[in-house]
PDB file of C-alpha atoms and ligand atoms in Angstrom:
ATOM      1  CA  MET A 300      71.000 214.042  79.166  1.00 59.00           C
ATOM      2  CA  GLU A 301      72.657 217.579  79.549  1.00 88.00           C
ATOM      3  CA  GLN A 302      70.934 220.060  77.239  1.00 95.00           C
ATOM      4  CA  TRP A 303      74.321 221.314  76.049  1.00 97.00           C
ATOM      5  CA  LYS A 304      75.492 218.339  74.675  1.00 97.00           C
ATOM      6  CA  ASP A 305      72.416 217.815  72.630  1.00 97.00           C
ATOM      7  CA  LEU A 306      73.086 220.794  71.504  1.00 97.00           C
ATOM      8  CA  LEU A 307      76.608 220.042  70.877  1.00 98.00           C
ATOM      9  CA  CYS A 308      75.542 217.121  69.350  1.00 97.00           C
ATOM     10  CA  GLN A 309      72.969 218.875  66.679  1.00 96.00           C
ATOM     11  CA  GLN A 310      75.925 221.514  66.563  1.00 97.00           C
ATOM     12  CA  ALA A 311      78.380 218.286  64.670  1.00 97.00           C
ATOM     13  CA  LYS A 312      75.042 216.706  63.007  1.00 96.00           C
ATOM     14  CA  ILE A 313      75.012 220.187  61.336  1.00 97.00           C
ATOM     15  CA  ALA A 314      78.822 220.494  60.237  1.00 98.00           C
ATOM     16  CA  ARG A 315      78.408 217.306  59.000  1.00 97.00           C
ATOM     17  CA  GLU A 316      76.919 217.905  55.738  1.00 97.00           C
ATOM     18  CA  HIS A 317      79.310 219.780  54.911  1.00 98.00           C
ATOM     19  CA  ALA A 318      82.273 217.164  54.315  1.00 98.00           C
ATOM     20  CA  TYR A 319      83.415 217.143  51.481  1.00 98.00           C
ATOM     21  CA  CYS A 320      84.101 213.378  51.089  1.00 98.00           C
ATOM     22  CA  PRO A 321      83.706 212.583  47.228  1.00 98.00           C
ATOM     23  CA  TYR A 322      86.329 209.515  48.026  1.00 98.00           C
ATOM     24  CA  SER A 323      85.699 208.377  50.739  1.00 98.00           C
ATOM     25  CA  HIS A 324      81.430 208.997  51.092  1.00 98.00           C
ATOM     26  CA  PHE A 325      82.548 208.872  55.052  1.00 98.00           C
ATOM     27  CA  ALA A 326      80.870 212.189  56.684  1.00 98.00           C
ATOM     28  CA  VAL A 327      81.395 213.423  58.920  1.00 98.00           C
ATOM     29  CA  GLY A 328      81.004 216.690  61.789  1.00 98.00           C
ATOM     30  CA  ALA A 329      82.457 217.700  64.925  1.00 98.00           C
ATOM     31  CA  ALA A 330      81.292 220.739  67.044  1.00 98.00           C
ATOM     32  CA  LEU A 331      84.341 222.442  69.735  1.00 98.00           C
ATOM     33  CA  LEU A 332      83.287 223.256  72.943  1.00 98.00           C
ATOM     34  CA  CYS A 333      85.604 226.088  74.605  1.00 98.00           C
ATOM     35  CA  GLU A 334      85.531 226.467  77.930  1.00 98.00           C
ATOM     36  CA  ASP A 335      84.074 230.080  76.969  1.00 97.00           C
ATOM     37  CA  GLY A 336      81.225 228.863  75.892  1.00 97.00           C
ATOM     38  CA  LYS A 337      81.992 229.506  71.960  1.00 98.00           C
ATOM     39  CA  ILE A 338      81.883 226.303  69.558  1.00 98.00           C
ATOM     40  CA  TYR A 339      83.542 226.079  66.969  1.00 98.00           C
ATOM     41  CA  THR A 340      82.117 223.818  63.722  1.00 98.00           C
ATOM     42  CA  GLY A 341      84.312 221.294  61.829  1.00 98.00           C
ATOM     43  CA  CYS A 342      83.929 218.652  58.737  1.00 98.00           C
ATOM     44  CA  ASN A 343      85.978 216.231  57.102  1.00 98.00           C
ATOM     45  CA  ILE A 344      88.162 217.585  54.603  1.00 98.00           C
ATOM     46  CA  GLU A 345      88.928 215.287  52.219  1.00 98.00           C
ATOM     47  CA  SER A 346      91.777 215.711  49.272  1.00 98.00           C
ATOM     48  CA  ALA A 347      93.030 214.032  45.214  1.00 98.00           C
ATOM     49  CA  ALA A 348      96.136 213.184  46.836  1.00 98.00           C
ATOM     50  CA  TYR A 349      94.292 211.200  49.771  1.00 97.00           C
ATOM     51  CA  SER A 350      97.411 212.341  52.589  1.00 97.00           C
ATOM     52  CA  PRO A 351      96.315 216.439  52.927  1.00 98.00           C
ATOM     53  CA  SER A 352      92.745 215.064  53.523  1.00 98.00           C
ATOM     54  CA  ILE A 353      91.750 215.981  57.879  1.00 98.00           C
ATOM     55  CA  CYS A 354      89.369 214.771  60.094  1.00 98.00           C
ATOM     56  CA  ALA A 355      86.208 216.664  60.705  1.00 98.00           C
ATOM     57  CA  GLU A 356      87.799 217.062  64.432  1.00 98.00           C
ATOM     58  CA  ARG A 357      91.123 219.081  63.906  1.00 98.00           C
ATOM     59  CA  THR A 358      89.285 221.442  61.824  1.00 99.00           C
ATOM     60  CA  ALA A 359      87.932 222.256  65.305  1.00 99.00           C
ATOM     61  CA  PHE A 360      90.433 222.660  66.951  1.00 98.00           C
ATOM     62  CA  ALA A 361      92.686 224.029  63.567  1.00 98.00           C
ATOM     63  CA  LYS A 362      89.356 226.837  63.758  1.00 98.00           C
ATOM     64  CA  ALA A 363      89.138 226.966  67.769  1.00 98.00           C
ATOM     65  CA  VAL A 364      93.294 228.160  67.841  1.00 98.00           C
ATOM     66  CA  SER A 365      93.747 229.689  65.227  1.00 98.00           C
ATOM     67  CA  GLU A 366      90.620 232.147  66.805  1.00 98.00           C
ATOM     68  CA  GLY A 367      93.184 232.422  69.648  1.00 98.00           C
ATOM     69  CA  GLU A 368      91.499 229.572  71.738  1.00 98.00           C
ATOM     70  CA  LYS A 369      93.671 227.019  73.633  1.00 97.00           C
ATOM     71  CA  ASN A 370      90.872 225.944  76.631  1.00 98.00           C
ATOM     72  CA  PHE A 371      88.494 223.034  75.567  1.00 98.00           C
ATOM     73  CA  THR A 372      85.135 221.332  77.553  1.00 98.00           C
ATOM     74  CA  ALA A 373      84.079 218.883  75.227  1.00 98.00           C
ATOM     75  CA  ILE A 374      83.299 217.718  71.144  1.00 98.00           C
ATOM     76  CA  ALA A 375      80.516 215.763  70.159  1.00 98.00           C
ATOM     77  CA  ILE A 376      81.818 214.061  67.144  1.00 98.00           C
ATOM     78  CA  VAL A 377      78.902 212.332  64.241  1.00 98.00           C
ATOM     79  CA  GLY A 378      79.979 210.515  60.912  1.00 98.00           C
ATOM     80  CA  GLY A 379      78.348 208.120  58.990  1.00 97.00           C
ATOM     81  CA  GLU A 380      78.082 206.766  55.126  1.00 97.00           C
ATOM     82  CA  GLN A 381      77.118 210.032  53.206  1.00 96.00           C
ATOM     83  CA  GLY A 382      73.806 210.596  52.507  1.00 93.00           C
ATOM     84  CA  ASP A 383      72.499 208.568  55.496  1.00 93.00           C
ATOM     85  CA  ALA A 384      72.009 208.558  58.969  1.00 91.00           C
ATOM     86  CA  CYS A 385      74.877 208.170  61.278  1.00 91.00           C
ATOM     87  CA  LYS A 386      74.243 204.179  62.798  1.00 89.00           C
ATOM     88  CA  GLY A 387      76.872 203.471  65.210  1.00 94.00           C
ATOM     89  CA  GLU A 388      79.047 205.944  67.030  1.00 96.00           C
ATOM     90  CA  CYS A 389      82.089 207.967  64.630  1.00 97.00           C
ATOM     91  CA  PRO A 390      85.133 207.006  67.178  1.00 98.00           C
ATOM     92  CA  PRO A 391      87.869 209.557  66.591  1.00 98.00           C
ATOM     93  CA  CYS A 392      90.947 208.285  64.785  1.00 98.00           C
ATOM     94  CA  GLY A 393      94.380 208.187  67.116  1.00 98.00           C
ATOM     95  CA  VAL A 394      96.422 211.666  64.799  1.00 98.00           C
ATOM     96  CA  CYS A 395      92.929 213.453  66.106  1.00 98.00           C
ATOM     97  CA  ARG A 396      93.378 211.310  70.247  1.00 98.00           C
ATOM     98  CA  GLN A 397      96.990 213.017  70.287  1.00 98.00           C
ATOM     99  CA  VAL A 398      95.871 216.650  69.316  1.00 98.00           C
ATOM    100  CA  MET A 399      92.964 216.314  71.533  1.00 98.00           C
ATOM    101  CA  MET A 400      95.659 215.638  74.320  1.00 98.00           C
ATOM    102  CA  GLU A 401      97.936 218.410  73.356  1.00 98.00           C
ATOM    103  CA  PHE A 402      94.717 220.924  74.620  1.00 98.00           C
ATOM    104  CA  CYS A 403      93.163 219.725  76.965  1.00 98.00           C
ATOM    105  CA  ASP A 404      93.357 217.265  79.876  1.00 98.00           C
ATOM    106  CA  PRO A 405      92.942 213.408  79.589  1.00 98.00           C
ATOM    107  CA  GLU A 406      90.676 213.224  82.744  1.00 98.00           C
ATOM    108  CA  THR A 407      87.815 216.061  82.171  1.00 98.00           C
ATOM    109  CA  PHE A 408      87.954 216.605  78.391  1.00 98.00           C
ATOM    110  CA  LEU A 409      84.921 214.764  77.615  1.00 98.00           C
ATOM    111  CA  VAL A 410      84.198 213.342  73.875  1.00 98.00           C
ATOM    112  CA  LEU A 411      80.481 212.842  72.812  1.00 98.00           C
ATOM    113  CA  LEU A 412      79.582 210.164  70.060  1.00 98.00           C
ATOM    114  CA  ALA A 413      76.194 211.246  68.858  1.00 97.00           C
ATOM    115  CA  THR A 414      73.978 208.820  66.844  1.00 92.00           C
ATOM    116  CA  GLU A 415      70.773 208.817  65.433  1.00 82.00           C
ATOM    117  CA  ASN A 416      68.190 210.368  67.478  1.00 82.00           C
ATOM    118  CA  ASN A 417      69.550 212.775  69.504  1.00 82.00           C
ATOM    119  CA  GLU A 418      71.432 209.875  71.952  1.00 94.00           C
ATOM    120  CA  TYR A 419      75.408 210.688  72.318  1.00 97.00           C
ATOM    121  CA  LYS A 420      77.811 208.017  73.768  1.00 97.00           C
ATOM    122  CA  GLU A 421      80.466 210.551  76.643  1.00 97.00           C
ATOM    123  CA  TYR A 422      84.195 208.887  77.431  1.00 98.00           C
ATOM    124  CA  THR A 423      86.440 211.011  78.817  1.00 98.00           C
ATOM    125  CA  LEU A 424      89.607 211.069  76.381  1.00 98.00           C
ATOM    126  CA  SER A 425      91.325 209.382  79.204  1.00 98.00           C
ATOM    127  CA  LYS A 426      89.799 206.589  78.455  1.00 98.00           C
ATOM    128  CA  LEU A 427      90.442 206.688  74.310  1.00 98.00           C
ATOM    129  CA  LEU A 428      93.825 208.088  75.098  1.00 98.00           C
ATOM    130  CA  PRO A 429      95.468 206.672  78.185  1.00 98.00           C
ATOM    131  CA  PHE A 430      98.811 206.947  78.621  1.00 98.00           C
ATOM    132  CA  GLY A 431      99.114 209.087  76.208  1.00 97.00           C
ATOM    133  CA  PHE A 432     101.986 211.619  75.994  1.00 98.00           C
ATOM    134  CA  SER A 433     101.337 215.101  76.467  1.00 97.00           C
ATOM    135  CA  PRO A 434     102.613 218.770  76.478  1.00 96.00           C
ATOM    136  CA  GLY A 435     104.082 217.897  80.139  1.00 95.00           C
ATOM    137  CA  ASN A 436     106.332 214.897  79.254  1.00 97.00           C
ATOM    138  CA  LEU A 437     108.261 217.716  78.033  1.00 97.00           C
ATOM    139  CA  ARG A 438     108.977 219.293  81.020  1.00 92.00           C
TER     140      ARG A 438
HETATM  141  N1  THU B  65      87.379 211.001  59.860  1.00 90.86           N
HETATM  142  C1  THU B  65      87.202 211.759  60.581  1.00 90.86           C
HETATM  143  O1  THU B  65      86.935 213.059  59.939  1.00 90.86           O
HETATM  144  N2  THU B  65      87.481 212.424  61.855  1.00 90.86           N
HETATM  145  C2  THU B  65      86.873 210.544  62.178  1.00 90.86           C
HETATM  146  O2  THU B  65      87.144 209.698  63.497  1.00 90.86           O
HETATM  147  C3  THU B  65      87.408 209.159  61.664  1.00 90.86           C
HETATM  148  C4  THU B  65      87.836 209.634  60.565  1.00 90.86           C
HETATM  149  C5  THU B  65      87.181 210.910  57.916  1.00 90.86           C
HETATM  150  C6  THU B  65      88.583 211.040  57.408  1.00 90.86           C
HETATM  151  C7  THU B  65      87.914 210.504  56.552  1.00 90.86           C
HETATM  152  O3  THU B  65      87.814 211.983  55.432  1.00 90.86           O
HETATM  153  C8  THU B  65      87.166 209.923  56.141  1.00 90.86           C
HETATM  154  O4  THU B  65      86.568 210.082  57.536  1.00 90.86           O
HETATM  155  C9  THU B  65      86.691 208.070  55.665  1.00 90.86           C
HETATM  156  O5  THU B  65      88.363 207.767  57.040  1.00 90.86           O
END
């Protein structure tokens, strides 16, 4: 295990504590590492109207991009029943994968899916979103 990956997973777990999920009771945290070393965290934020809800990953991207960040190395994600430890992996939804595709190189950007006991599994974005549509397709 590389130390920066452990730290990123820890940040995602801390961010998960802020999840606002009174409808699903499924709490998610994410920590996004920028190429300049900064980390932006996010949690899921639900809405009584349901559709305005936002995932933890996109919260982290929105925070980072709105602060001027455009280059990213990795994201750690952790999710599970609110109040419980995260036994299983929480794979990002399709919308979040597409947002990652907007800003990240699918061959190098790493998605770390963290679980209990500081364990994680690691995937490239291209593994999670093969043959994805990206800004390059509009050129
Ligand atoms: N959710 C995330 O925040 N990220 C994921 O990767 C999967 C799902 C949220 C959305 C919703 O608030 C709750 O988890 C249940 O779907």
